[in-house]
C-alpha atoms as one frame of an Amber mdcrd trajectory, in Angstrom:
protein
  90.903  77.697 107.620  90.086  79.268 110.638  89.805  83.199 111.272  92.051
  85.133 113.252  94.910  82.354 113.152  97.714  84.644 112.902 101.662  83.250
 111.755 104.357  85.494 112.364 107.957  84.434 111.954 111.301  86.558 112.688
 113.265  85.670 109.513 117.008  85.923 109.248 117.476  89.656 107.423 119.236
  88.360 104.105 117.580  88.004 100.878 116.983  84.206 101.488 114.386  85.007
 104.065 111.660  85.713 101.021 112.425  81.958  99.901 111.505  80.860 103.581
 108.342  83.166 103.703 107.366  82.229 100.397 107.381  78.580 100.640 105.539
  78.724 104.761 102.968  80.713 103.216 102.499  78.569 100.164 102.087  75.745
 102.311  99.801  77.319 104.779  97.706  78.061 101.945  97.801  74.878 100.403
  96.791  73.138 103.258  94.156  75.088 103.852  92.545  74.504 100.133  93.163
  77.811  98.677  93.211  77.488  95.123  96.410  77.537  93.676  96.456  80.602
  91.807  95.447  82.517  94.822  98.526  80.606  96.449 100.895  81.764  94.053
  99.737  85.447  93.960 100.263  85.400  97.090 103.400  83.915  97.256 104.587
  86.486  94.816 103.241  89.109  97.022 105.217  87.741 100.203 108.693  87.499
  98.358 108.293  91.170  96.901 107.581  92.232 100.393 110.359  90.453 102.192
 113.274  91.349  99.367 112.136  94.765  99.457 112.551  95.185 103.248 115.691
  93.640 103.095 116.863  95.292  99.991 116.000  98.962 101.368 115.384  98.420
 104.716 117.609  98.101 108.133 117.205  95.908 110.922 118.159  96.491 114.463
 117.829  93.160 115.517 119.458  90.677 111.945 115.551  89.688 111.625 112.804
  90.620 108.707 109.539  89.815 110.979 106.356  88.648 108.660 103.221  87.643
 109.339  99.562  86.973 108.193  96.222  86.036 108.926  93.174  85.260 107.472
  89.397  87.352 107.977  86.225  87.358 106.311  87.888  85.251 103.208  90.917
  88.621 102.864  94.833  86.862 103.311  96.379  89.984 105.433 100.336  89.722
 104.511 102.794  91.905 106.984 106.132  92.555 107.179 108.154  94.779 109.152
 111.485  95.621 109.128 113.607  98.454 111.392 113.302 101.332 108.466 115.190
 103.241 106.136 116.162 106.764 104.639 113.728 105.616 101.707 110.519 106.121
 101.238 108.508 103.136 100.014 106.439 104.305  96.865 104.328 102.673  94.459
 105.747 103.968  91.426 105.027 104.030  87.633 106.505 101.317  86.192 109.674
 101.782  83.348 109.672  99.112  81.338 113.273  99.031  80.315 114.481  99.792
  84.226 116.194  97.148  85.417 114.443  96.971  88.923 111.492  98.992  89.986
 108.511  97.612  89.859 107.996  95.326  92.700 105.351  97.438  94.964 103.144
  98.371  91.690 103.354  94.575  90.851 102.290  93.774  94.533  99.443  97.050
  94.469  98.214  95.421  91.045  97.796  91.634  92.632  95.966  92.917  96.199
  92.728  94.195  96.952  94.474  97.028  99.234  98.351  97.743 100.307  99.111
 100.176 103.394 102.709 101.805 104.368 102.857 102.779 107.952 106.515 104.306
 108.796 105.273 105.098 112.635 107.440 102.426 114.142 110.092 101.353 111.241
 108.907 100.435 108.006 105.607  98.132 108.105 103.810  96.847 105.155 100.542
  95.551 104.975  98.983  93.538 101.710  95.600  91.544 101.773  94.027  89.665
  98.864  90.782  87.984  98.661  90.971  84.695  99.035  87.655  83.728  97.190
């Protein structure tokens, strides 16, 4: 897999789109020999991260835009959508809510997880991929 080989895609902004991200990535991944539970973390992480921007988020333009790359063995996930009213917030998880828990499920799988609001809603996820 070579560094620095970034993918970014402008996804149609309905909930479908985390299907779409979720099975490019997983075959990026596979292709490049990452060991499949590492694949399917990471999977997970790119479908919480689309539905929630398209869930809570706006879009300006009827696209979700995601992308990721690969540096010093870390799988950087991004994805961007126009922003919100809401705040995204890791938050302690209630196990009898009905919905909730999708960024502390993505915080627990990833090495690091970064909200930047400057310019709509962007976030960033990397994992280690070894």
């Amino acid at each position: 897999m070579s560094t620095g080989d970034v993918r970014s895609y402008r996804l149609p902004f309905e909930l479908a789109a985390a299907t779409a991200a979720r099975h490019q990535l997983h075959d990026f991944l596979t292709q490049a020999g990452v060991p499949p539970r590492i694949v399917n973390d990471a999977a997970l992480v790119i479908s919480e991260l689309v539905t929630n921007g398209v869930e809570h988020g706006r879009s300006d333009d009827d696209a979700i835009h995601v992308s990721w790359w690969v540096e010093d063995s870390m799988l950087t996930l991004c994805v961007r959508d126009d922003g919100s009213e809401a705040e995204p917030t890791v938050t302690q998880v209630d196990m009898y809510a009905p919905r909730g828990r999708g960024l502390a499920l993505v915080e627990s799988i990833c090495q690091s997880l970064q909200i930047d609001r400057s310019e709509g809603t962007q976030i960033t996820a990397t994992l280690k991929l070894g």
